PDB file of C-alpha atoms in Angstrom:
ATOM      1  CA  MET A  29       0.073   0.025   0.041  1.00 56.00           C
ATOM      2  CA  SER A  30       2.796   2.422   0.710  1.00 70.00           C
ATOM      3  CA  SER A  31       3.780   2.314  -3.043  1.00 80.00           C
ATOM      4  CA  LEU A  32       0.446   3.520  -4.096  1.00 84.00           C
ATOM      5  CA  THR A  33       0.467   6.264  -1.479  1.00 84.00           C
ATOM      6  CA  GLU A  34       3.725   7.487  -2.771  1.00 84.00           C
ATOM      7  CA  TYR A  35       2.304   7.202  -6.377  1.00 82.00           C
ATOM      8  CA  PHE A  36      -0.567   9.483  -5.579  1.00 80.00           C
ATOM      9  CA  ALA A  37       1.507  11.955  -3.447  1.00 78.00           C
ATOM     10  CA  LYS A  38       3.913  12.499  -6.326  1.00 77.00           C
ATOM     11  CA  ARG A  39       0.993  12.540  -8.948  1.00 72.00           C
ATOM     12  CA  ASP A  40      -0.776  15.440  -6.926  1.00 70.00           C
ATOM     13  CA  ILE A  41       2.443  17.479  -6.857  1.00 72.00           C
ATOM     14  CA  VAL A  42       2.676  18.006 -10.633  1.00 70.00           C
ATOM     15  CA  ARG A  43      -0.629  19.259 -11.641  1.00 76.00           C
ATOM     16  CA  PRO A  44      -1.286  20.340 -15.275  1.00 80.00           C
ATOM     17  CA  LYS A  45      -2.372  23.998 -15.777  1.00 88.00           C
ATOM     18  CA  TYR A  46      -4.993  23.021 -18.154  1.00 89.00           C
ATOM     19  CA  ASP A  47      -7.658  20.208 -17.798  1.00 89.00           C
ATOM     20  CA  ILE A  48      -9.310  18.320 -20.428  1.00 91.00           C
ATOM     21  CA  GLY A  49     -12.074  20.121 -21.923  1.00 92.00           C
ATOM     22  CA  ASP A  50     -10.932  23.706 -20.953  1.00 92.00           C
ATOM     23  CA  ARG A  51     -11.712  26.350 -23.441  1.00 95.00           C
ATOM     24  CA  VAL A  52      -8.421  28.184 -24.426  1.00 96.00           C
ATOM     25  CA  TYR A  53      -7.161  30.925 -26.761  1.00 95.00           C
ATOM     26  CA  ALA A  54      -3.882  30.518 -28.436  1.00 95.00           C
ATOM     27  CA  LYS A  55      -1.793  31.604 -31.369  1.00 94.00           C
ATOM     28  CA  TRP A  56      -0.422  28.914 -33.634  1.00 94.00           C
ATOM     29  CA  ASN A  57       2.066  30.006 -36.409  1.00 93.00           C
ATOM     30  CA  LYS A  58       0.763  33.502 -35.862  1.00 93.00           C
ATOM     31  CA  ILE A  59      -2.906  32.233 -36.320  1.00 94.00           C
ATOM     32  CA  PRO A  60      -5.336  33.103 -33.447  1.00 95.00           C
ATOM     33  CA  VAL A  61      -7.213  29.916 -32.467  1.00 95.00           C
ATOM     34  CA  VAL A  62      -9.998  29.183 -29.956  1.00 95.00           C
ATOM     35  CA  ALA A  63      -9.946  25.498 -28.910  1.00 96.00           C
ATOM     36  CA  SER A  64     -10.664  22.844 -26.398  1.00 96.00           C
ATOM     37  CA  VAL A  65      -7.741  21.242 -24.533  1.00 96.00           C
ATOM     38  CA  LEU A  66      -7.296  17.415 -25.276  1.00 95.00           C
ATOM     39  CA  ARG A  67      -4.244  17.023 -22.990  1.00 92.00           C
ATOM     40  CA  GLU A  68      -1.125  18.749 -21.426  1.00 90.00           C
ATOM     41  CA  GLU A  69       2.280  17.166 -21.527  1.00 85.00           C
ATOM     42  CA  ASN A  70       5.887  18.123 -21.718  1.00 84.00           C
ATOM     43  CA  ASN A  71       4.999  21.842 -21.741  1.00 87.00           C
ATOM     44  CA  GLN A  72       2.782  21.460 -24.649  1.00 93.00           C
ATOM     45  CA  VAL A  73      -1.018  21.603 -24.879  1.00 94.00           C
ATOM     46  CA  LEU A  74      -2.667  19.459 -27.439  1.00 96.00           C
ATOM     47  CA  MET A  75      -5.859  20.991 -28.424  1.00 96.00           C
ATOM     48  CA  GLN A  76      -8.566  20.859 -30.910  1.00 97.00           C
ATOM     49  CA  PRO A  77      -9.690  24.020 -32.535  1.00 96.00           C
ATOM     50  CA  ASP A  78     -13.331  24.951 -33.121  1.00 95.00           C
ATOM     51  CA  LEU A  79     -12.546  25.311 -36.873  1.00 95.00           C
ATOM     52  CA  PRO A  80      -9.901  23.620 -38.901  1.00 96.00           C
ATOM     53  CA  VAL A  81      -6.931  25.787 -39.364  1.00 96.00           C
ATOM     54  CA  LYS A  82      -5.412  25.976 -42.881  1.00 95.00           C
ATOM     55  CA  PHE A  83      -1.606  26.403 -43.024  1.00 95.00           C
ATOM     56  CA  ASN A  84       0.580  25.525 -46.105  1.00 95.00           C
ATOM     57  CA  ASN A  85      -2.512  24.480 -47.980  1.00 96.00           C
ATOM     58  CA  VAL A  86      -3.051  21.702 -45.186  1.00 96.00           C
ATOM     59  CA  TYR A  87      -6.086  21.623 -42.845  1.00 97.00           C
ATOM     60  CA  HIS A  88      -5.211  20.929 -39.206  1.00 97.00           C
ATOM     61  CA  ASN A  89      -7.659  19.568 -36.734  1.00 96.00           C
ATOM     62  CA  ILE A  90      -5.439  18.896 -33.806  1.00 96.00           C
ATOM     63  CA  LEU A  91      -2.754  21.438 -32.763  1.00 96.00           C
ATOM     64  CA  SER A  92       0.189  21.168 -30.179  1.00 95.00           C
ATOM     65  CA  VAL A  93       1.025  24.728 -28.762  1.00 95.00           C
ATOM     66  CA  PRO A  94       3.594  25.583 -25.958  1.00 95.00           C
ATOM     67  CA  VAL A  95       1.906  26.192 -22.521  1.00 93.00           C
ATOM     68  CA  LYS A  96       3.319  29.769 -22.403  1.00 93.00           C
ATOM     69  CA  ASP A  97       1.329  30.800 -25.597  1.00 93.00           C
ATOM     70  CA  VAL A  98      -2.026  29.508 -24.293  1.00 95.00           C
ATOM     71  CA  LYS A  99      -4.483  31.608 -22.181  1.00 94.00           C
ATOM     72  CA  PRO A 100      -7.753  30.405 -20.721  1.00 94.00           C
ATOM     73  CA  LEU A 101     -10.846  31.711 -22.576  1.00 89.00           C
ATOM     74  CA  LYS A 102     -12.815  34.094 -20.375  1.00 83.00           C
ATOM     75  CA  GLU A 103     -16.501  33.741 -20.112  1.00 75.00           C
ATOM     76  CA  PHE A 104     -18.633  36.939 -20.595  1.00 57.00           C
TER      77      PHE A 104
END
């Protein structure tokens, strides 16, 4: 049991800034994007934009953005 206690104690120390489903605003390759967070890992936020983003004649449905470039979306 002590190993599980230690596991959960370590897990709770490192909490991601964004949770699954959080609404965020970011700029990806200088393109403004409003999206939902899929997950956060290794200082990157994996997100699904509301609309596909066209970059270099390719449509992107999943984006990876550094955490420092992501801001929570404010509710009005």
